[in-house]
CSV table of C-alpha atoms and ligand atoms in Angstrom, one decimal:
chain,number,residue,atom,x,y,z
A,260,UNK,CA,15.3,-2.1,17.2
A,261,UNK,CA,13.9,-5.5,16.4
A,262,UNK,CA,10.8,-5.0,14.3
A,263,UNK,CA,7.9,-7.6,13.5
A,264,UNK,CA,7.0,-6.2,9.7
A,265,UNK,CA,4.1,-8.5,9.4
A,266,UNK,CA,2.8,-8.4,5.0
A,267,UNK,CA,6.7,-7.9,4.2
A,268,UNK,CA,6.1,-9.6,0.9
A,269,UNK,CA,4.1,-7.6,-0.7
A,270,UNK,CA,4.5,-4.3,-2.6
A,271,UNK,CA,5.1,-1.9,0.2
A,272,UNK,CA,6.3,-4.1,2.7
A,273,UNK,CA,8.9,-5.4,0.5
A,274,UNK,CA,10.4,-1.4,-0.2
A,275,UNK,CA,10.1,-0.9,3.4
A,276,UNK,CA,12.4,-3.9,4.6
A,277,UNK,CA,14.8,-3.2,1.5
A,278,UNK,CA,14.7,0.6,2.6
A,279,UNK,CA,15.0,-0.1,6.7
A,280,UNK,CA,18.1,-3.2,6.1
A,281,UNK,CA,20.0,0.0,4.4
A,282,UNK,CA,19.1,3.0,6.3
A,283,UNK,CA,19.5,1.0,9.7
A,284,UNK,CA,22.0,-1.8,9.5
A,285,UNK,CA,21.7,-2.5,13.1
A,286,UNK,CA,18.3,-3.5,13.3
A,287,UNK,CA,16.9,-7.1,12.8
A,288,UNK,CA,13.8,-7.5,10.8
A,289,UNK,CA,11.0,-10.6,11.1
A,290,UNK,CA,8.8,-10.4,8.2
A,291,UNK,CA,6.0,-12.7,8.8
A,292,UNK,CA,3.6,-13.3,5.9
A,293,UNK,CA,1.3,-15.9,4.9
A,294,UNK,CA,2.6,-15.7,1.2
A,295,UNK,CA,-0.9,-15.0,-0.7
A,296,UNK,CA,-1.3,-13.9,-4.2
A,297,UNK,CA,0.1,-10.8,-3.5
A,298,UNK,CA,3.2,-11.8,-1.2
A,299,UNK,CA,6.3,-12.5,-3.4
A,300,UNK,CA,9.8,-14.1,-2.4
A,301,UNK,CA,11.2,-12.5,-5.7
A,302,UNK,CA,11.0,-9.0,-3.9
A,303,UNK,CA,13.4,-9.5,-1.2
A,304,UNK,CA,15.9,-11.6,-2.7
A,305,UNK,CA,18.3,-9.0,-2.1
A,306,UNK,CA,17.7,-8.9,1.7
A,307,UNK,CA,17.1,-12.9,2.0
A,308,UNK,CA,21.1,-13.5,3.0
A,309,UNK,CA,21.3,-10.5,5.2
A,310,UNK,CA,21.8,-11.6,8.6
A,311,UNK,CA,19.2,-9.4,10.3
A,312,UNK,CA,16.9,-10.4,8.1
A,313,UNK,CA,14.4,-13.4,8.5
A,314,UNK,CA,11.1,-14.4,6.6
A,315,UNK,CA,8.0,-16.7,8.8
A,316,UNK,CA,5.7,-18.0,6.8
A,317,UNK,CA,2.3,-17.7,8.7
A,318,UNK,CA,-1.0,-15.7,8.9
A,319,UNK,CA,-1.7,-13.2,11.2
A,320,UNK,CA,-5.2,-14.5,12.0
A,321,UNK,CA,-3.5,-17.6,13.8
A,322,UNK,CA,-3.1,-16.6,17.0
A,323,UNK,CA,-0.2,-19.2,17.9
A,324,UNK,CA,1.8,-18.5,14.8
A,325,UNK,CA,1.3,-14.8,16.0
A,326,UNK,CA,2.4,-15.4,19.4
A,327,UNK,CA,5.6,-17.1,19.0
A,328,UNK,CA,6.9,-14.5,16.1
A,329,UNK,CA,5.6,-11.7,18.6
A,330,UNK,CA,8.5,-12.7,21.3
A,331,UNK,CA,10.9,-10.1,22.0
A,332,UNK,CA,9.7,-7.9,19.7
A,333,UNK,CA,9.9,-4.2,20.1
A,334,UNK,CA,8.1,-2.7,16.9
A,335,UNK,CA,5.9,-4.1,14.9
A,336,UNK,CA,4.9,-2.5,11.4
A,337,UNK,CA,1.5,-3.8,10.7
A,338,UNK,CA,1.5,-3.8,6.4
A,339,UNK,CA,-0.4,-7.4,6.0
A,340,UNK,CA,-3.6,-7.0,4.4
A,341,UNK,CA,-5.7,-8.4,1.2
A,342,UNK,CA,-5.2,-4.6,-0.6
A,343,UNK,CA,-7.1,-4.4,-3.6
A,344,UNK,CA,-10.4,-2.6,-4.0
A,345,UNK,CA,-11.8,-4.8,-6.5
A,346,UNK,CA,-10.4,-7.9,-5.4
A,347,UNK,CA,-13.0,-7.1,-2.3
A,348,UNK,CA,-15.8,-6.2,-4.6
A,349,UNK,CA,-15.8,-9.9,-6.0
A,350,UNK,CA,-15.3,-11.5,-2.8
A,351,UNK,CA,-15.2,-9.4,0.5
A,352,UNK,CA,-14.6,-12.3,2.8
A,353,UNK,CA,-10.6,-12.3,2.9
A,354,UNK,CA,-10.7,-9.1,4.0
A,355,UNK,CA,-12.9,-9.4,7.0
A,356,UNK,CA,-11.0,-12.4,7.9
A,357,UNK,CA,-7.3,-11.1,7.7
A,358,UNK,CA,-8.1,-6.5,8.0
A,359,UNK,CA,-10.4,-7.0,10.7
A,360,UNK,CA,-9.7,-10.1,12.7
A,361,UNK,CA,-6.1,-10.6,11.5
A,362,UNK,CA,-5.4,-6.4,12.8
A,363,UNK,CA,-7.1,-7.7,16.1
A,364,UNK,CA,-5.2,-11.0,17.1
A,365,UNK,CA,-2.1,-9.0,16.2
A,366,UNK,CA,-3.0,-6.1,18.6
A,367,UNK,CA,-4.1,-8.7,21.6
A,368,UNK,CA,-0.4,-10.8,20.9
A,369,UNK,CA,1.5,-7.0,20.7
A,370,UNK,CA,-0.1,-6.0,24.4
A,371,UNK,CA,0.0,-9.5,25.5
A,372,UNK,CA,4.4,-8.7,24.7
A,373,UNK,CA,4.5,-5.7,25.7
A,374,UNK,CA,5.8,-4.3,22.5
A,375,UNK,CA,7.1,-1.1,22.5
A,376,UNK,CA,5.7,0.5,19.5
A,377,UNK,CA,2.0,-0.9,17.1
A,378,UNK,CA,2.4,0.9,13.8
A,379,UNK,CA,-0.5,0.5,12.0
A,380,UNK,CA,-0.5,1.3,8.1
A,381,UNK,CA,-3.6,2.0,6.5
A,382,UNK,CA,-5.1,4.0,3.8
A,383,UNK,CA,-7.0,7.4,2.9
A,384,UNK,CA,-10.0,5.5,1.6
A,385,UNK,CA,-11.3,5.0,4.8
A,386,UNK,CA,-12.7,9.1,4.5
A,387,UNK,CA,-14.2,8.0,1.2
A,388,UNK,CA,-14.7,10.2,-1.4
A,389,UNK,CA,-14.2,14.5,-2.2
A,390,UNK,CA,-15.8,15.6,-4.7
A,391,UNK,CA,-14.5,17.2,-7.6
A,392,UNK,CA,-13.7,20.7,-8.5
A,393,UNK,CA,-13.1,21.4,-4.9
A,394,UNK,CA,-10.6,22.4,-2.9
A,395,UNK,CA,-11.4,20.0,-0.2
A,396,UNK,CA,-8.3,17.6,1.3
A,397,UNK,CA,-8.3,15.1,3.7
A,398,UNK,CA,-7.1,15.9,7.5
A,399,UNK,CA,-6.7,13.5,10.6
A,400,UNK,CA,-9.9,15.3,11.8
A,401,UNK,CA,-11.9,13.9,8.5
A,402,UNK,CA,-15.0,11.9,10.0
A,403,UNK,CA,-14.7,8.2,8.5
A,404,UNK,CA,-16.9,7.3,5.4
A,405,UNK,CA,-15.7,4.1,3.5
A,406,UNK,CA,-17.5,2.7,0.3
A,407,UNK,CA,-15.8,-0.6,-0.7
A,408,UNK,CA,-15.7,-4.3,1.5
A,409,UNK,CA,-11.0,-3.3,1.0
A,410,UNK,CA,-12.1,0.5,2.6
A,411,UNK,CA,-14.5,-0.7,5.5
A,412,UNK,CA,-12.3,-3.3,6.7
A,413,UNK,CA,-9.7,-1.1,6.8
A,414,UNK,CA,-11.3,1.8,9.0
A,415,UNK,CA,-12.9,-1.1,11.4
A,416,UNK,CA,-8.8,-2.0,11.5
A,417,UNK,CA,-8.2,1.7,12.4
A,418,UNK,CA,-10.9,2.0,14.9
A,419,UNK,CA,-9.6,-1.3,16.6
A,420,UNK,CA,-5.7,0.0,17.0
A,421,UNK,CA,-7.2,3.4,18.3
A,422,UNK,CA,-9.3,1.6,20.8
A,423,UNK,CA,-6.4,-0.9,22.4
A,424,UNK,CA,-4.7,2.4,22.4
A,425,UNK,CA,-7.7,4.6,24.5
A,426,UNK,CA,-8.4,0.9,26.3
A,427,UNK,CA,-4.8,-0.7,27.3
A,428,UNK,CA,-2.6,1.8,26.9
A,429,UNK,CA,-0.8,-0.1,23.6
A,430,UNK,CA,1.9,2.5,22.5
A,431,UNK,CA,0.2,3.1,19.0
A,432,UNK,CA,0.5,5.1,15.9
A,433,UNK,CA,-1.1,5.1,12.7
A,434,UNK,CA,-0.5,6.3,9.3
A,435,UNK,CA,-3.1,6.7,6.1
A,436,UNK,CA,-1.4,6.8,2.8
A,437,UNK,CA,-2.5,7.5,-0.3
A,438,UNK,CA,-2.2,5.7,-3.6
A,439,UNK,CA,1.4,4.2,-3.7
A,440,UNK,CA,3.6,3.4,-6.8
A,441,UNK,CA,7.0,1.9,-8.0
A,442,UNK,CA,8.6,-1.4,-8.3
A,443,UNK,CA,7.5,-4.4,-7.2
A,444,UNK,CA,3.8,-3.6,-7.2
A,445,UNK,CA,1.2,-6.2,-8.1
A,446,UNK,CA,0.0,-5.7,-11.7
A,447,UNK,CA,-3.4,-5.2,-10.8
A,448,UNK,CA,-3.4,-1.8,-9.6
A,449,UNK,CA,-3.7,1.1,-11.9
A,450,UNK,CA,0.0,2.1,-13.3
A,451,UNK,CA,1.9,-1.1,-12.6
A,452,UNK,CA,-1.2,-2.6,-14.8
A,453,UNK,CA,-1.0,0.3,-17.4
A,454,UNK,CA,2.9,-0.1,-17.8
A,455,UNK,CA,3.2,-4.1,-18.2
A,456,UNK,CA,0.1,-4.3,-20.0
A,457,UNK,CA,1.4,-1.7,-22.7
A,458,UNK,CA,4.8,-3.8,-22.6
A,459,UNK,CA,2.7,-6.9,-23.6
A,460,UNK,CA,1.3,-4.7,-26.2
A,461,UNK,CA,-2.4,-5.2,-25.1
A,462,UNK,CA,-5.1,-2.2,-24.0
A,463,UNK,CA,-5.5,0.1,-21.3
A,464,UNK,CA,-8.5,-0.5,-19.4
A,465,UNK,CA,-9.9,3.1,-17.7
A,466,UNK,CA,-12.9,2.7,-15.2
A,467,UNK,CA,-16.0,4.6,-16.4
A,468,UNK,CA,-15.0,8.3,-17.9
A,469,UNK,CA,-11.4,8.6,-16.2
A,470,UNK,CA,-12.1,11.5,-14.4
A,471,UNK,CA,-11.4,10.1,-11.3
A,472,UNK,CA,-8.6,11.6,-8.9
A,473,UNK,CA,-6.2,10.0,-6.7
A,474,UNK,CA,-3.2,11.2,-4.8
A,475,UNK,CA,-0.4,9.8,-6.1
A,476,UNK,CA,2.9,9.5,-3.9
A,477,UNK,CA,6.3,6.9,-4.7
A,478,UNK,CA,6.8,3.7,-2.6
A,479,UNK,CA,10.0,5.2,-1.7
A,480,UNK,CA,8.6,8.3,0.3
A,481,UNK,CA,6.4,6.0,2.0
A,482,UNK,CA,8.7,4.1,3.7
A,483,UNK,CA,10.6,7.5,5.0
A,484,UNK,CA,7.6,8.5,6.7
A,485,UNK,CA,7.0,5.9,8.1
A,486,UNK,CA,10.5,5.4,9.2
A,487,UNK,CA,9.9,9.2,10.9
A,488,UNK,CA,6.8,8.1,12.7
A,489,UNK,CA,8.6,5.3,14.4
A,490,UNK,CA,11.5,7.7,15.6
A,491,UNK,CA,9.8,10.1,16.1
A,492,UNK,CA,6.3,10.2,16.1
A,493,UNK,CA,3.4,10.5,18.8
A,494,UNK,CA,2.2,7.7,20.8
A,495,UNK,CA,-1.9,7.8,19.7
A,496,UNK,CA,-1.3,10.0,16.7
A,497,UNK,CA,-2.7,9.3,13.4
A,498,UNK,CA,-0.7,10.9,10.1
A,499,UNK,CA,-1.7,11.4,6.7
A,500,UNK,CA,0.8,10.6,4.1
A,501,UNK,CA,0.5,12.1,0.5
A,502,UNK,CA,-0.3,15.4,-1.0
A,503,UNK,CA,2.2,15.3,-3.9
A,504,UNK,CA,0.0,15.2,-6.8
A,505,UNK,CA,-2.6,18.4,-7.7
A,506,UNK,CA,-6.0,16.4,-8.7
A,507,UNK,CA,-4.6,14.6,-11.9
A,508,UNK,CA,-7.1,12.2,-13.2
A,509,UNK,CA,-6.6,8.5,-14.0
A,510,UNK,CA,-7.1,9.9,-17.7
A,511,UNK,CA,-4.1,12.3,-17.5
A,512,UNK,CA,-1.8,9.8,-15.1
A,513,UNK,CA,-2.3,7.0,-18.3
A,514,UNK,CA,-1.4,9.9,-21.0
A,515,UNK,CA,1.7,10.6,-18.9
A,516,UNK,CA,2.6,6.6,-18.8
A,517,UNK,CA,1.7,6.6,-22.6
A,518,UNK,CA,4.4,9.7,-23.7
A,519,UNK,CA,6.8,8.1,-21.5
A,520,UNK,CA,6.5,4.8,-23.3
A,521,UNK,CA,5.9,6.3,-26.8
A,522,UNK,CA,2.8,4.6,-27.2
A,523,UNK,CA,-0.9,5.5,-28.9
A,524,UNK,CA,-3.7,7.2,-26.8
A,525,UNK,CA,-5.9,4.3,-28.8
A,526,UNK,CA,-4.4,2.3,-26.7
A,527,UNK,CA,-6.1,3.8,-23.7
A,528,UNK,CA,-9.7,1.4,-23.5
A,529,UNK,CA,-12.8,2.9,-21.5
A,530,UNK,CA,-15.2,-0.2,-19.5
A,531,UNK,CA,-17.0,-0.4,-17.1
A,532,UNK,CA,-17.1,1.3,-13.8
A,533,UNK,CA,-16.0,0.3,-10.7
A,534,UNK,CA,-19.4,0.0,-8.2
A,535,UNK,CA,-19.0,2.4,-5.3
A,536,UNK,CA,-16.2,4.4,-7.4
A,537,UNK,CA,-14.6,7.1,-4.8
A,538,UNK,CA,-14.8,10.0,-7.1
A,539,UNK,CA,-11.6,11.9,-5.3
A,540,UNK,CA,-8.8,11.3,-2.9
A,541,UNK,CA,-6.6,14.6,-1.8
A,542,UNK,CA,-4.3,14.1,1.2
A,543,UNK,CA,-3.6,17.5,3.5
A,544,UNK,CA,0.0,16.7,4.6
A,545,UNK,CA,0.3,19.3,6.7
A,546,UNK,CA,0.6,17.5,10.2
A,547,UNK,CA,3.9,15.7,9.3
A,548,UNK,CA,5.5,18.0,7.0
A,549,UNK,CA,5.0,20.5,10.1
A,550,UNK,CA,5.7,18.1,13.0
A,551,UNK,CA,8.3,15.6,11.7
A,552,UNK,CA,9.8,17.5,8.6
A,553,UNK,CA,8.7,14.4,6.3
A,554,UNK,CA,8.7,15.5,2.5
A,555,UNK,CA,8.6,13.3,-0.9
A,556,UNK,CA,11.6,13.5,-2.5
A,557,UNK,CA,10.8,12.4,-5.8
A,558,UNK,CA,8.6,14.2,-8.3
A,559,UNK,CA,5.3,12.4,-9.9
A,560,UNK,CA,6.6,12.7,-13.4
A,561,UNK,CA,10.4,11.8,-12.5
A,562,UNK,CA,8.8,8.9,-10.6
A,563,UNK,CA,6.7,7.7,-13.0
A,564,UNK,CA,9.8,7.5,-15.4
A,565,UNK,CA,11.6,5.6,-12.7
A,566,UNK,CA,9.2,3.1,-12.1
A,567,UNK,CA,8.6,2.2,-16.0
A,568,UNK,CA,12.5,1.8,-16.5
A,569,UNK,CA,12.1,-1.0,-13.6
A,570,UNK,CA,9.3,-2.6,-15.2
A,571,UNK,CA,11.0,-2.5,-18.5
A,572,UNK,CA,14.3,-4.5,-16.7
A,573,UNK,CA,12.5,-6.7,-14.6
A,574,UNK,CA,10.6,-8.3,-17.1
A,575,UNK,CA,11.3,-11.9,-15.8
A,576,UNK,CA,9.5,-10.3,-12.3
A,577,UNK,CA,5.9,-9.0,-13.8
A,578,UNK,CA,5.7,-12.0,-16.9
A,579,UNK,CA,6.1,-14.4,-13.9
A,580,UNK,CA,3.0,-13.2,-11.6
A,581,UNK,CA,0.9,-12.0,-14.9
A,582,UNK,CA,0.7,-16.0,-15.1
A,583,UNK,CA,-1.3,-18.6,-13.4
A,584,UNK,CA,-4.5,-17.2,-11.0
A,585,UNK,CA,-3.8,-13.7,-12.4
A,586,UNK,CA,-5.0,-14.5,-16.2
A,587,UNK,CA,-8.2,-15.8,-14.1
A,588,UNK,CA,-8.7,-12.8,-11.8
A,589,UNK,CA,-7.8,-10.6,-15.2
A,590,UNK,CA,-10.7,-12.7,-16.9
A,591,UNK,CA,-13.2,-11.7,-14.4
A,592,UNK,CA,-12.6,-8.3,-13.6
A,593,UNK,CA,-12.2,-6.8,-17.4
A,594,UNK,CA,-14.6,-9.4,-18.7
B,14,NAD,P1,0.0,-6.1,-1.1
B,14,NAD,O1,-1.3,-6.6,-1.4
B,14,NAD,O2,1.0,-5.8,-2.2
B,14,NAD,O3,0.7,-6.9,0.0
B,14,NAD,C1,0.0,-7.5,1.1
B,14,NAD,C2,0.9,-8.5,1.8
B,14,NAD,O4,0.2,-9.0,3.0
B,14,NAD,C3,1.3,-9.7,0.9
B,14,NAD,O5,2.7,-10.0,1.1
B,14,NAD,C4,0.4,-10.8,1.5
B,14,NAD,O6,1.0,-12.1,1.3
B,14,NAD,C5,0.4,-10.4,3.0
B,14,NAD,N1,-0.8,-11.0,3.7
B,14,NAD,C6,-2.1,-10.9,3.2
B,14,NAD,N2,-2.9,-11.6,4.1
B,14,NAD,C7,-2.1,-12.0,5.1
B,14,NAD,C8,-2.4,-12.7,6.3
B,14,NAD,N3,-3.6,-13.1,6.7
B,14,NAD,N4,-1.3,-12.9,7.1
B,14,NAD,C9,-0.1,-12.5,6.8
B,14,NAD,N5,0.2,-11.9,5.7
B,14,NAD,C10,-0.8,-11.6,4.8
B,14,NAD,O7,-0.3,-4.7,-0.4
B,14,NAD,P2,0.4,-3.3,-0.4
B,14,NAD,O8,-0.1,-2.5,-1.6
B,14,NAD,O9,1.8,-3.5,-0.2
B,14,NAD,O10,-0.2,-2.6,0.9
B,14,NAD,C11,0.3,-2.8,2.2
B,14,NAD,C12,-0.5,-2.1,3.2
B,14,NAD,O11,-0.5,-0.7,2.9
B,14,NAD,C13,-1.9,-2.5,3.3
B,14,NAD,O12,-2.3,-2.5,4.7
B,14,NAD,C14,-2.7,-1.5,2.6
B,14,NAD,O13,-4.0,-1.4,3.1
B,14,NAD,C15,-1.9,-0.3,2.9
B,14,NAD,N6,-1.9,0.8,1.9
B,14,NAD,C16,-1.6,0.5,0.5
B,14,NAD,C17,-1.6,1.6,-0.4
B,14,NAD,C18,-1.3,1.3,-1.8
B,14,NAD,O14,-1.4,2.2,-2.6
B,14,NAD,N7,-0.9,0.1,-2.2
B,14,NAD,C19,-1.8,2.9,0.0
B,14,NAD,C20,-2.1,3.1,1.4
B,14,NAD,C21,-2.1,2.1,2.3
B,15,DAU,O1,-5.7,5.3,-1.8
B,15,DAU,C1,-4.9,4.3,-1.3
B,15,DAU,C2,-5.3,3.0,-1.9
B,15,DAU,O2,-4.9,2.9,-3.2
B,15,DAU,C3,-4.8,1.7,-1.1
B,15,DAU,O3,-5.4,1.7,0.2
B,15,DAU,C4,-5.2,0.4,-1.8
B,15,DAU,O4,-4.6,-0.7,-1.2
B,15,DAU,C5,-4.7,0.5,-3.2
B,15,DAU,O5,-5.1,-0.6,-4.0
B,15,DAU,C6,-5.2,1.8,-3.9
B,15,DAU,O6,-6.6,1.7,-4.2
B,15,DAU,P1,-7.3,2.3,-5.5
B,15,DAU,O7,-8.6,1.6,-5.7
B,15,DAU,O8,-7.2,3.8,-5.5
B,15,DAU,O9,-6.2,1.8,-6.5
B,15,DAU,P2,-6.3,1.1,-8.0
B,15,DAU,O10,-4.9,1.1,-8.6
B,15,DAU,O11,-7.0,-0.1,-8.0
B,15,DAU,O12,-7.1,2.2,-8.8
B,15,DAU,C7,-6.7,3.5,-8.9
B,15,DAU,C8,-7.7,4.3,-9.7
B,15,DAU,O13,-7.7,3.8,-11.1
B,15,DAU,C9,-9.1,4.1,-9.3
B,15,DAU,O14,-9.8,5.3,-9.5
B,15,DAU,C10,-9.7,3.0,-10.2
B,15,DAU,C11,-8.9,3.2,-11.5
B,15,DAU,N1,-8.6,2.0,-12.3
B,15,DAU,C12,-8.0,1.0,-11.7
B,15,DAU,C13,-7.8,-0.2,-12.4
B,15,DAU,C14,-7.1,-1.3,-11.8
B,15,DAU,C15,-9.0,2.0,-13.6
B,15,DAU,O15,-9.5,3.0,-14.2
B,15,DAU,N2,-8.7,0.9,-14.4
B,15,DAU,C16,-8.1,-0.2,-13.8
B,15,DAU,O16,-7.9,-1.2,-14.5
């Protein structure tokens, strides 16, 4: 295969090329990424000499840049996005401009080249929030209802790659994923902010009363199903990814982080909520487990150990992007 990874930079991306370059040797990988905040060089330096891999700088809402890295291309993994729920609720233009528009020149380029296979990543935000105390999960067949400027660009994304599938016949699939951890992710999501902020010895911050649930799954176990849905998935499906984690709350995920790291609870700091807070996320699996035999192989808590030992060693990685425009955004957002 020769696969288009376009956001390859970032926290996910970055796993999946490292994961793909060992699990497929043969195939050549063109990460194209405009290098933003969140897209980091450091992440792939152990791919950067491998001969089937190569980096383009460039942004997917530039429709030349786009149509000369879309050449020959047979898959493209569509990660590139601005990702962070907050991020959008202090400024939600970025993610019109590159979830929206950047997802749409991508998709005119990929029909234009006749690519082969349009996997689209995206998120389970886009069904908004369960409540709790219910048994409730999310399924393919959950009507759409996003809250936040990250989660409504997102499904208008979705809706877009569904419809040049219905419309042109692109050979499409989708998968929404819930929340994602392990090494290499930006410090200013919940436990990759937890862990290096306890290494720096400063607070915890928990949104509003840290009851809120999220479905925790490892990077790792991401990139295998997506890795199934491009072997062997259905042209036009949509799969959920997730359903490892039972309803913990942000409350208990921190506690966890704070035994493993033999730290105080008064550590933990409450402030102020996030506006538009999804109360719940839970992911019904059932549609891939049953159909493509995907399951996580790693364990929350096993996981969660493994991902604060690489924090721990890779302190040169996290020090060096907790500095510069992140002590501003930090500033801001836990002012
Ligand atoms: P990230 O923010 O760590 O990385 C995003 C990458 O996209 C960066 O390398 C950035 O430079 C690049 N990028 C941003 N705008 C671009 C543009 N206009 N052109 C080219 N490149 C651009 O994000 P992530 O956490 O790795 O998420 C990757 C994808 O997975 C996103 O689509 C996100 O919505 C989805 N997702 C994330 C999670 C999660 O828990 N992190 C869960 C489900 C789905
Ligand atoms: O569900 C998948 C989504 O998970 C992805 O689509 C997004 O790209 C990704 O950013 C993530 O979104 P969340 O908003 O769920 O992740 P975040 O880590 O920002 O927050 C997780 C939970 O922790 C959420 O309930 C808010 C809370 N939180 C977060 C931060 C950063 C806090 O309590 N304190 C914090 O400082």
């Amino acid at each position: 295969m020769k696969l288009l990874v376009t956001g390859g930079a970032g926290f996910i991306g970055s796993n999946f090329i490292r994961y793909w370059l060992e699990e497929h040797d043969e195939d050549e990988i063109i990460n194209f990424d405009k290098l933003t905040y969140a897209g980091n060089l450091e992440n792939l330096k152990e791919v950067q000499e491998n001969p089937n891999y190569s980096l383009v700088k460039g942004d997917i809402c530039d429709r030349k840049a786009v149509d000369a890295v879309m050449k020959n291309v047979d898959t493209v993994v569509h990660f590139a996005a601005e990702s962070h729920v907050d991020r959008s609720i202090q400024d939600a233009a970025p993610f019109i401009k590159t979830n929206i528009e950047g997802t749409y020149i991508l998709l005119e380029s990929a029909l234009k080249n006749n690519v082969q296979r349009f996997h689209h990543i995206s998120t389970d935000e886009v069904f908004g929030a369960l409540d709790l105390d219910t048994e409730a999960k999310f399924t393919d067949k959950t009507p759409y209802d996003p809250h936040s400027p990250y989660s409504a660009s997102k499904a208008a994304s979705d809706h877009l790659v569904r419809a040049y599938h219905d419309t042109y016949e692109l050979p499409i699939t989708i998968s929404n994923c819930s929340n994602n951890f392990g090494p290499f992710q930006f410090p200013e999501k919940l436990i990759s902010l937890a862990i290096t902020n306890f290494l720096e010895g400063k607070k915890v911050p928990i949104y509003g009363d840290g009851k809120y649930v999220r479905d925790w799954l490892y990077v790792e176990d991401h990139c295998r199903a997506i890795d199934l849905i491009l072997h062997r998935g259905k042209v036009g499906e949509t799969y959920l990814v997730g359903g490892l984690t039972e309803d913990i709350s942000n409350l208990e995920v921190i506690k966890k982080i704070v035994s493993i790291m033999k730290k105080e609870e008064n550590m933990i700091e409450y402030v102020k909520d996030r506006p538009g807070h999804d109360r719940r996320y839970a992911i019904n699996s059932g549609k891939i487990r049953e159909t493509l035999g995907w399951e996580p192989q790693y364990d929350f808590d096993h996981a969660l150990e493994l991902t604060v030992n690489w924090y721990k060693e890779n302190p040169e990685w996290w020090k060096n992007v907790k500095s510069g425009e992140y002590k501003e955004y930090y500033k801001k957002q836990y002012a």
